Coordinates of C-alpha atoms in Angstrom, one line a residue:
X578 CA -19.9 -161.3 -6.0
X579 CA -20.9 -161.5 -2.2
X580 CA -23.7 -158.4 -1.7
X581 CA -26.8 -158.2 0.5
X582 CA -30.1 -157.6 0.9
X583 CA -33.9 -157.7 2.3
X584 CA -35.4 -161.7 1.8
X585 CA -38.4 -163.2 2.6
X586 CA -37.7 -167.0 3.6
X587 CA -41.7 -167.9 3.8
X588 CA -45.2 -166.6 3.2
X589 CA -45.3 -165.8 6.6
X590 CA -41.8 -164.4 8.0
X591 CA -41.2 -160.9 7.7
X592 CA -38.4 -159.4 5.4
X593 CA -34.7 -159.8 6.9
X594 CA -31.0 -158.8 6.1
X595 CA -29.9 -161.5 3.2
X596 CA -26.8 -162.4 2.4
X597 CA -26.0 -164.2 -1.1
X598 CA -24.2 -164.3 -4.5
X599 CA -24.6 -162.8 -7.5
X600 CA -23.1 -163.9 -10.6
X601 CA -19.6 -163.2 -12.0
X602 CA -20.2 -160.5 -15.2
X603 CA -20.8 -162.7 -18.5
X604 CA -19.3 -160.6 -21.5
X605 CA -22.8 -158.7 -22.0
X606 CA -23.4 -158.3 -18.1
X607 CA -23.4 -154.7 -16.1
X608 CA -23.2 -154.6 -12.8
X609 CA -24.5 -151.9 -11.0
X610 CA -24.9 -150.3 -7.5
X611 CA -28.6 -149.7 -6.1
X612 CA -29.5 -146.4 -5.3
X613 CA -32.8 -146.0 -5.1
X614 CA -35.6 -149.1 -5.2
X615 CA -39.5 -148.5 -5.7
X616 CA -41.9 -150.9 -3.5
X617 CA -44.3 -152.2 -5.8
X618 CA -47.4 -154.0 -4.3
X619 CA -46.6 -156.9 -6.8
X620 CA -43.2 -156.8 -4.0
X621 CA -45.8 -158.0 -1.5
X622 CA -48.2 -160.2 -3.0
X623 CA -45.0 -162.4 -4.2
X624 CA -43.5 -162.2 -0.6
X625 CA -46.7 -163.3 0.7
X626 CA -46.9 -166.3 -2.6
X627 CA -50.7 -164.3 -3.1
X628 CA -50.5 -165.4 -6.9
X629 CA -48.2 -168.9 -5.7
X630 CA -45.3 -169.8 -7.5
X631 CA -43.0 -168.0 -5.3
X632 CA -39.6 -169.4 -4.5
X633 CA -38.0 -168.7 -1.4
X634 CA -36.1 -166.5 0.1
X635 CA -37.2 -164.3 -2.5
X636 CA -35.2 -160.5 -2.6
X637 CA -38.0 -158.4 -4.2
X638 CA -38.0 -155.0 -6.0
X639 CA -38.5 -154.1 -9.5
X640 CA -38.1 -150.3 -9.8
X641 CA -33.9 -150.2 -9.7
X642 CA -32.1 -146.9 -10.3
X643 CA -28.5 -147.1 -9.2
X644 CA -24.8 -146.7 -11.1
X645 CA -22.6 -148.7 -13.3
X646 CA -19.6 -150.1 -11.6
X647 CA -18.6 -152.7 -13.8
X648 CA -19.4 -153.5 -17.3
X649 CA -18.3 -156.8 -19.2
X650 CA -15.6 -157.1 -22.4
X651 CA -18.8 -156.8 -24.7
X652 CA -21.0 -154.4 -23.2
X653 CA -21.1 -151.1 -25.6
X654 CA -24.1 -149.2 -25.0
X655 CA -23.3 -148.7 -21.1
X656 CA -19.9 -147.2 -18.9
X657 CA -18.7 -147.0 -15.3
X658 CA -20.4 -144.2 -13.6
X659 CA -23.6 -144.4 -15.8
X660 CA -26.7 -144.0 -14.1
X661 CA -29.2 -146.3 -15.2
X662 CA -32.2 -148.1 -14.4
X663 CA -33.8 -151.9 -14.6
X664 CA -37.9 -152.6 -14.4
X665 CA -39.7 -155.9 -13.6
X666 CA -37.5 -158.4 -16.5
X667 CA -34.1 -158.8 -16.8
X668 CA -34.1 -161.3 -20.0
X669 CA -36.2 -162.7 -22.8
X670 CA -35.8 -165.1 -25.7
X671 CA -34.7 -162.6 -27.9
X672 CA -35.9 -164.6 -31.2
X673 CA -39.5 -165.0 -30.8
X674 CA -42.0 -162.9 -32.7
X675 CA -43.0 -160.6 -29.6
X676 CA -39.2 -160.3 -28.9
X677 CA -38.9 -159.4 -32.1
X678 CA -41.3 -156.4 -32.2
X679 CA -39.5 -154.8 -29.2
X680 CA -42.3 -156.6 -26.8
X681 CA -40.3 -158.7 -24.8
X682 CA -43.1 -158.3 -21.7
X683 CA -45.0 -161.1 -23.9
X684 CA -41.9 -163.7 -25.3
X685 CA -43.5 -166.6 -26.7
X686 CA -40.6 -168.5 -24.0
X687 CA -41.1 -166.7 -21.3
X688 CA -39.3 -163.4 -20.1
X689 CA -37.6 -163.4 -16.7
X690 CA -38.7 -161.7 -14.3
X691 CA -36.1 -159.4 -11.9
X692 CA -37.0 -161.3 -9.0
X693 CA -38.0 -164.9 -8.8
X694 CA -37.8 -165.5 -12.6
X695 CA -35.0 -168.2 -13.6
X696 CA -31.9 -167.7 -14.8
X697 CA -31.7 -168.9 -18.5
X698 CA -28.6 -169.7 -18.5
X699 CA -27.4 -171.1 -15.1
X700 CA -31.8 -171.5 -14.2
X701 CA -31.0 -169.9 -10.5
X702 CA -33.6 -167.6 -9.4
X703 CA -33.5 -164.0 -9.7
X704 CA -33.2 -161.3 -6.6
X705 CA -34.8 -158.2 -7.2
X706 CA -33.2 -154.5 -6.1
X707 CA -33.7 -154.4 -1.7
X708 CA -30.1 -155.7 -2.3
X709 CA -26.6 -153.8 -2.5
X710 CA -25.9 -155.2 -6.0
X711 CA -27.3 -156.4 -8.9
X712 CA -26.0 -158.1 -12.3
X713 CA -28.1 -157.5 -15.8
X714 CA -27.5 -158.0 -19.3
X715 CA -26.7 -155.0 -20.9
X716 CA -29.9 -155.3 -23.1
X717 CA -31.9 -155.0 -20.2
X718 CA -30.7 -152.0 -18.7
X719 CA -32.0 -148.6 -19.5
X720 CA -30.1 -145.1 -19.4
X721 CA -31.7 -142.4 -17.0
X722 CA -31.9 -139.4 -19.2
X723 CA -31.1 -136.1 -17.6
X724 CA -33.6 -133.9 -15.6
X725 CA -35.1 -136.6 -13.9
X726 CA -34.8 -136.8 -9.9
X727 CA -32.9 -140.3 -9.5
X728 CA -34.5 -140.1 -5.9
X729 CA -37.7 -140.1 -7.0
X730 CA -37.8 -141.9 -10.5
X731 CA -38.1 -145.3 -9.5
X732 CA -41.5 -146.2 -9.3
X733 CA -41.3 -145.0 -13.4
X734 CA -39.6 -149.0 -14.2
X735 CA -43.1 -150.7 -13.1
X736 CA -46.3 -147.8 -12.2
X737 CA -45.1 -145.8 -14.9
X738 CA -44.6 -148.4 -17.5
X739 CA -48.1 -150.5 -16.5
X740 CA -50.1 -147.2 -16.9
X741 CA -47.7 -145.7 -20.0
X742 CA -47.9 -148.9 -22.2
X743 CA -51.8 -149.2 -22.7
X744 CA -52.5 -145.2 -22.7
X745 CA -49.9 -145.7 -25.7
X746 CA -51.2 -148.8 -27.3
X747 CA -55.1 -147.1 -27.4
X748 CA -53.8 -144.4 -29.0
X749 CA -54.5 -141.8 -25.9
X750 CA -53.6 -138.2 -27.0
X751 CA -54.7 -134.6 -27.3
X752 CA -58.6 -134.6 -26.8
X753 CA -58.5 -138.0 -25.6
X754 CA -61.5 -138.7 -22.8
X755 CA -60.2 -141.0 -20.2
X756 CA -61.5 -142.6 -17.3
X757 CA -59.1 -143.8 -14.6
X758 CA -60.1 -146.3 -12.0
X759 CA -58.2 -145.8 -8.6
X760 CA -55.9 -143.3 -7.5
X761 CA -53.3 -145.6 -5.6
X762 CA -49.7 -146.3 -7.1
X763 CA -50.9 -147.1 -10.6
X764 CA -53.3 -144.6 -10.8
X765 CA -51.8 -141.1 -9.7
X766 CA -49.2 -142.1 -13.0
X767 CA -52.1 -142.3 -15.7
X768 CA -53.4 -139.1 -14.6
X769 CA -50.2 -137.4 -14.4
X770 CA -49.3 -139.5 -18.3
X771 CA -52.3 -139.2 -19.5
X772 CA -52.8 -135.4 -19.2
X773 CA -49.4 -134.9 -20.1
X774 CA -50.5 -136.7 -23.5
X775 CA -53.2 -133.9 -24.4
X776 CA -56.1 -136.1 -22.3
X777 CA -59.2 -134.9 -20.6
X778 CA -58.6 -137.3 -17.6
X779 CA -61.4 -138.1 -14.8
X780 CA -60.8 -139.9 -11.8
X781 CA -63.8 -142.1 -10.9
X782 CA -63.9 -142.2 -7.0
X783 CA -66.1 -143.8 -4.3
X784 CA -66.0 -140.7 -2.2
X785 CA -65.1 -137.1 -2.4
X786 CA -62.1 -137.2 -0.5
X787 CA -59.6 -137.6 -3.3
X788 CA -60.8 -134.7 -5.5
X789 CA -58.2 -131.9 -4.3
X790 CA -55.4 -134.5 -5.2
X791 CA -57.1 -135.7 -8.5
X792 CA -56.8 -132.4 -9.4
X793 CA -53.4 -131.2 -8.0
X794 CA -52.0 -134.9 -10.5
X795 CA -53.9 -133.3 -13.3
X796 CA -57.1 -134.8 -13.7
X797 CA -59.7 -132.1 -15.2
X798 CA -62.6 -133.6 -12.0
X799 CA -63.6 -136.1 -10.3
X800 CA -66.8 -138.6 -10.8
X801 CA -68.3 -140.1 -7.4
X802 CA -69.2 -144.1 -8.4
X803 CA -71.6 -144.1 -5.7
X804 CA -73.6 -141.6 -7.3
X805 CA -75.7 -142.9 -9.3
X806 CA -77.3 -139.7 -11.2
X807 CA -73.6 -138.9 -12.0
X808 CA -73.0 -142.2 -13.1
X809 CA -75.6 -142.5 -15.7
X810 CA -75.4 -138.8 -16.9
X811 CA -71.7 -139.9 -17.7
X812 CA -72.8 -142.6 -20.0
X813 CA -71.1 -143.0 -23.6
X814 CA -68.7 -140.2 -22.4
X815 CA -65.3 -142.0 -22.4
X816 CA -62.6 -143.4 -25.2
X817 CA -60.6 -145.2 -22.6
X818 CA -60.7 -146.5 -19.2
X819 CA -57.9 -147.6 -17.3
X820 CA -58.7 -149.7 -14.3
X821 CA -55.9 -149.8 -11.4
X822 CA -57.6 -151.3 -8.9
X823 CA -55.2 -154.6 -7.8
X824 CA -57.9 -156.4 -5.8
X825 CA -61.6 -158.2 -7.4
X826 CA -64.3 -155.9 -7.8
X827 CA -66.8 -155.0 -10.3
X828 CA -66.3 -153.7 -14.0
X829 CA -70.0 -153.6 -14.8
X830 CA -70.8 -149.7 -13.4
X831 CA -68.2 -148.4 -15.6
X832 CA -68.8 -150.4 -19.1
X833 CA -71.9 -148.0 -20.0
X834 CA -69.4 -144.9 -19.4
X835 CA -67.7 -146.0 -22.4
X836 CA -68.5 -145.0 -25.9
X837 CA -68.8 -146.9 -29.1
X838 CA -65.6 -148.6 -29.7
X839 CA -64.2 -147.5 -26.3
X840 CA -61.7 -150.0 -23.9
X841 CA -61.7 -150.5 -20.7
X842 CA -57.7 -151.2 -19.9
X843 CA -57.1 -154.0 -16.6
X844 CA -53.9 -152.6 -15.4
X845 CA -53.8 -153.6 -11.5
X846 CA -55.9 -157.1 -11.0
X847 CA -54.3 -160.5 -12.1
X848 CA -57.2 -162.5 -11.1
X849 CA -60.9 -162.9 -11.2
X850 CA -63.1 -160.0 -11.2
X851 CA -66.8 -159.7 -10.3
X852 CA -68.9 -161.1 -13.6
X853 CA -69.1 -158.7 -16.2
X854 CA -72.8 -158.1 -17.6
X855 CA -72.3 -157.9 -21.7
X856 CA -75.0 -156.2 -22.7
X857 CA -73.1 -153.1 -22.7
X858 CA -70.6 -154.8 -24.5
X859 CA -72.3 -156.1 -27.3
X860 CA -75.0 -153.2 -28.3
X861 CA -71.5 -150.8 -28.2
X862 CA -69.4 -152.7 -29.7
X863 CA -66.7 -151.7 -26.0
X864 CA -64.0 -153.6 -25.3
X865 CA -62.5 -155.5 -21.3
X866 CA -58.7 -155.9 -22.4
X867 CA -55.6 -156.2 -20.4
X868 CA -52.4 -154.9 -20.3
X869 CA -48.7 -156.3 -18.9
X870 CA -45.8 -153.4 -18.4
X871 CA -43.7 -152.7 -21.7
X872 CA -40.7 -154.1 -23.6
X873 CA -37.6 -152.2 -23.1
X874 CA -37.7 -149.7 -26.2
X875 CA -40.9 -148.7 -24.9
X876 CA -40.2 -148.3 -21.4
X877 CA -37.1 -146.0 -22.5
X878 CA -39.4 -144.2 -24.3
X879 CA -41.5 -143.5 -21.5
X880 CA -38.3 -142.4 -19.2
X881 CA -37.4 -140.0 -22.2
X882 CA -41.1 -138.4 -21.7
X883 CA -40.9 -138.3 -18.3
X884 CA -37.9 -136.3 -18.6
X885 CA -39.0 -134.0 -21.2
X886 CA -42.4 -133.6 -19.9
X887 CA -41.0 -133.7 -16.1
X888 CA -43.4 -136.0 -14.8
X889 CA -42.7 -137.9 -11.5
X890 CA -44.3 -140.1 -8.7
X891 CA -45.2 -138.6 -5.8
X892 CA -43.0 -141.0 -3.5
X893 CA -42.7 -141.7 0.4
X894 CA -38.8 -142.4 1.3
X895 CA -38.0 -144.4 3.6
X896 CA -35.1 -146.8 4.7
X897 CA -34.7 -150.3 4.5
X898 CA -35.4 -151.6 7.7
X899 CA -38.9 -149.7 7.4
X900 CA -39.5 -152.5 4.6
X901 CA -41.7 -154.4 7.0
X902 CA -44.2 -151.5 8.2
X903 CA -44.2 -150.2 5.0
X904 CA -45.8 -153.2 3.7
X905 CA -48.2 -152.7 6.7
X906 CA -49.2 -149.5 5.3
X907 CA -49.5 -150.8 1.3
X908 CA -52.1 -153.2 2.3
X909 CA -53.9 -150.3 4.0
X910 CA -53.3 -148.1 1.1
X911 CA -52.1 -145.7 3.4
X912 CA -49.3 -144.3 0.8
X913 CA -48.9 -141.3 -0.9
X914 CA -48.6 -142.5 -3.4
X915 CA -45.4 -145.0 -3.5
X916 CA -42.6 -145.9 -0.6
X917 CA -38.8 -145.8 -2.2
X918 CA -36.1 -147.2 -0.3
X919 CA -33.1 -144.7 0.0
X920 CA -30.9 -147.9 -0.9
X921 CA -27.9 -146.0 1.5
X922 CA -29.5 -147.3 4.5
X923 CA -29.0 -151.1 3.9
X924 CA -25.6 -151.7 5.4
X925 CA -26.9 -149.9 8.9
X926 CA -30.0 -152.3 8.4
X927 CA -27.7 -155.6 7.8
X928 CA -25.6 -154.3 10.4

């Protein structure tokens, strides 16, 4: 089918109206309308080919609500008129181990990504949700539950499921101490998760500015990095750390915070960090892990909680042909605390 969107054709160029195909429905494909799609800052490092790799014109977005509007002969678990939702992958081998376990984020083959992944049957590249359109295997394709605000929900299919995923993995729950590092996009969702979960949550800041909203998400206070009294009277106070910050910087202030056993989670960086000291490491037996969004099961389950526990980003909207500005304002972090495009406004953009 014909549809449109928002590309990038270089590194350099801004985004632009797009026009291109997307496929005809295979028997396990839905096709659905976009309604609503979250602006992710992995949007604009693969734009701008930060991490390389990117293939051009790329159509980015990976936080898709929309509707149903066509469903192929052996679709079963979706309908016309079904509000749904797709994250960051769209397919996976289906057969390996990890795929097996319901972890499709980690197939031994490679999952493919929503936007610029390959196709793995016809190995065209993917386009992501600034578009009118998009086509999914049903598999891939999760059902909005009721109670949440479709408007505002997006950002749930990548923040929500990066911070979700490990908070779950580490066991986080009632009692739980956790740290979290950075109170951008990522961040404002483990509070608001993690207290949900029974947590005692501090946000570690740089400055006292973000204490009211710290608190307003959930967060029990606020511990100043820069202080270094507070800093050391913290130590051996945490279970878990969750680090959001997407750009290099140091992890060694906050490995002492943890206690014996204790994680510190990489959530927001896919790169190199400043070198860790391991002293801490080693005489307290702590723990520098990572962690990639969730398989599909998992990622329903954490639209279900949202739902039941009404939890939801604290969003920006805006239309599409404030794409370009918007991006602007993401590498300033001036955003409170994530942009969704009101999808409505892309024919008057094309136009």
């Amino acid at each position: 089918m014909k549809t449109i969107g928002y590309a990038a054709q270089s590194p350099e160029t801004p985004l632009a109206p797009y026009e291109f195909d997307r496929r005809e429905l295979r028997g396990n494909d839905v096709a659905i309308e976009i309604l609503y799609c979250g602006v992710c800052h992995s949007d604009l490092h693969t734009a701008r080919n930060d991490w390389g790799g990117s293939v051009y014109p790329i159509v980015p977005g990976h936080e898709i609500v929309g509707r149903v509007t066509a469903v192929g002969p052996e679709v079963s678990r979706h309908a016309v008129g079904d509000t749904v939702a797709i994250g960051c992958l769209v397919d996976s081998c289906g057969h390996c181990d990890q795929c097996e376990r319901d972890h499709e984020n980690y197939c031994r083959n490679g999952w493919v990504g929503t936007y610029n992944g390959r196709d793995k049957v016809t190995g065209e590249v993917t386009q992501g949700g600034y578009s009118r359109d998009i086509v999914v295997r049903e598999e891939f394709v999760l059902t909005m539950p009721e109670g949440l605000d479709v408007a505002k929900a997006a950002p749930l299919l990548c923040a929500g499921i990066t911070t979700y995923s490990p908070l779950r993995e580490w066991n986080v729950g009632e009692g739980s101490r956790v740290g979290v590092i950075g109170l951008g996009g990522l961040g404002h969702m483990a509070v608001k998760l993690a207290a949900a979960m029974g947590a005692d949550v501090t946000v570690f800041s740089r400055s006292p500015g973000k204490e009211k909203d710290a608190l307003d998400l959930g967060a029990a206070r606020v511990l100043i990095s820069s202080d270094a009294e507070a800093m050391k009277a913290a130590a051996s106070s945490f279970d878990f750390i969750i680090d959001t910050v997407p750009v290099k910087h140091d992890l060694n202030p906050y490995l002492p915070l943890l206690d014996v056993d204790g994680s510190l989670v990489l959530v927001g960086q896919i790169g190199p960090v400043d070198e860790p000291i391991t002293t801490p490491l080693i005489f307290g037996r702590r723990r520098v892990a990572g962690s990639l969004i969730g398989g599909i099961a998992e990622t329903q389950e954490m639209l279900d909680f949202c739902a039941e526990k009404n939890i939801l980003p604290e969003v920006e909207m805006i239309r599409m042909d404030e794409i370009n500005h918007a991006y602007e304002r993401m590498e300033k972090s001036d955003v409170h605390y994530r942009f969704v495009i009101d999808m409505s406004t892309l024919e008057n953009a094309v136009a």
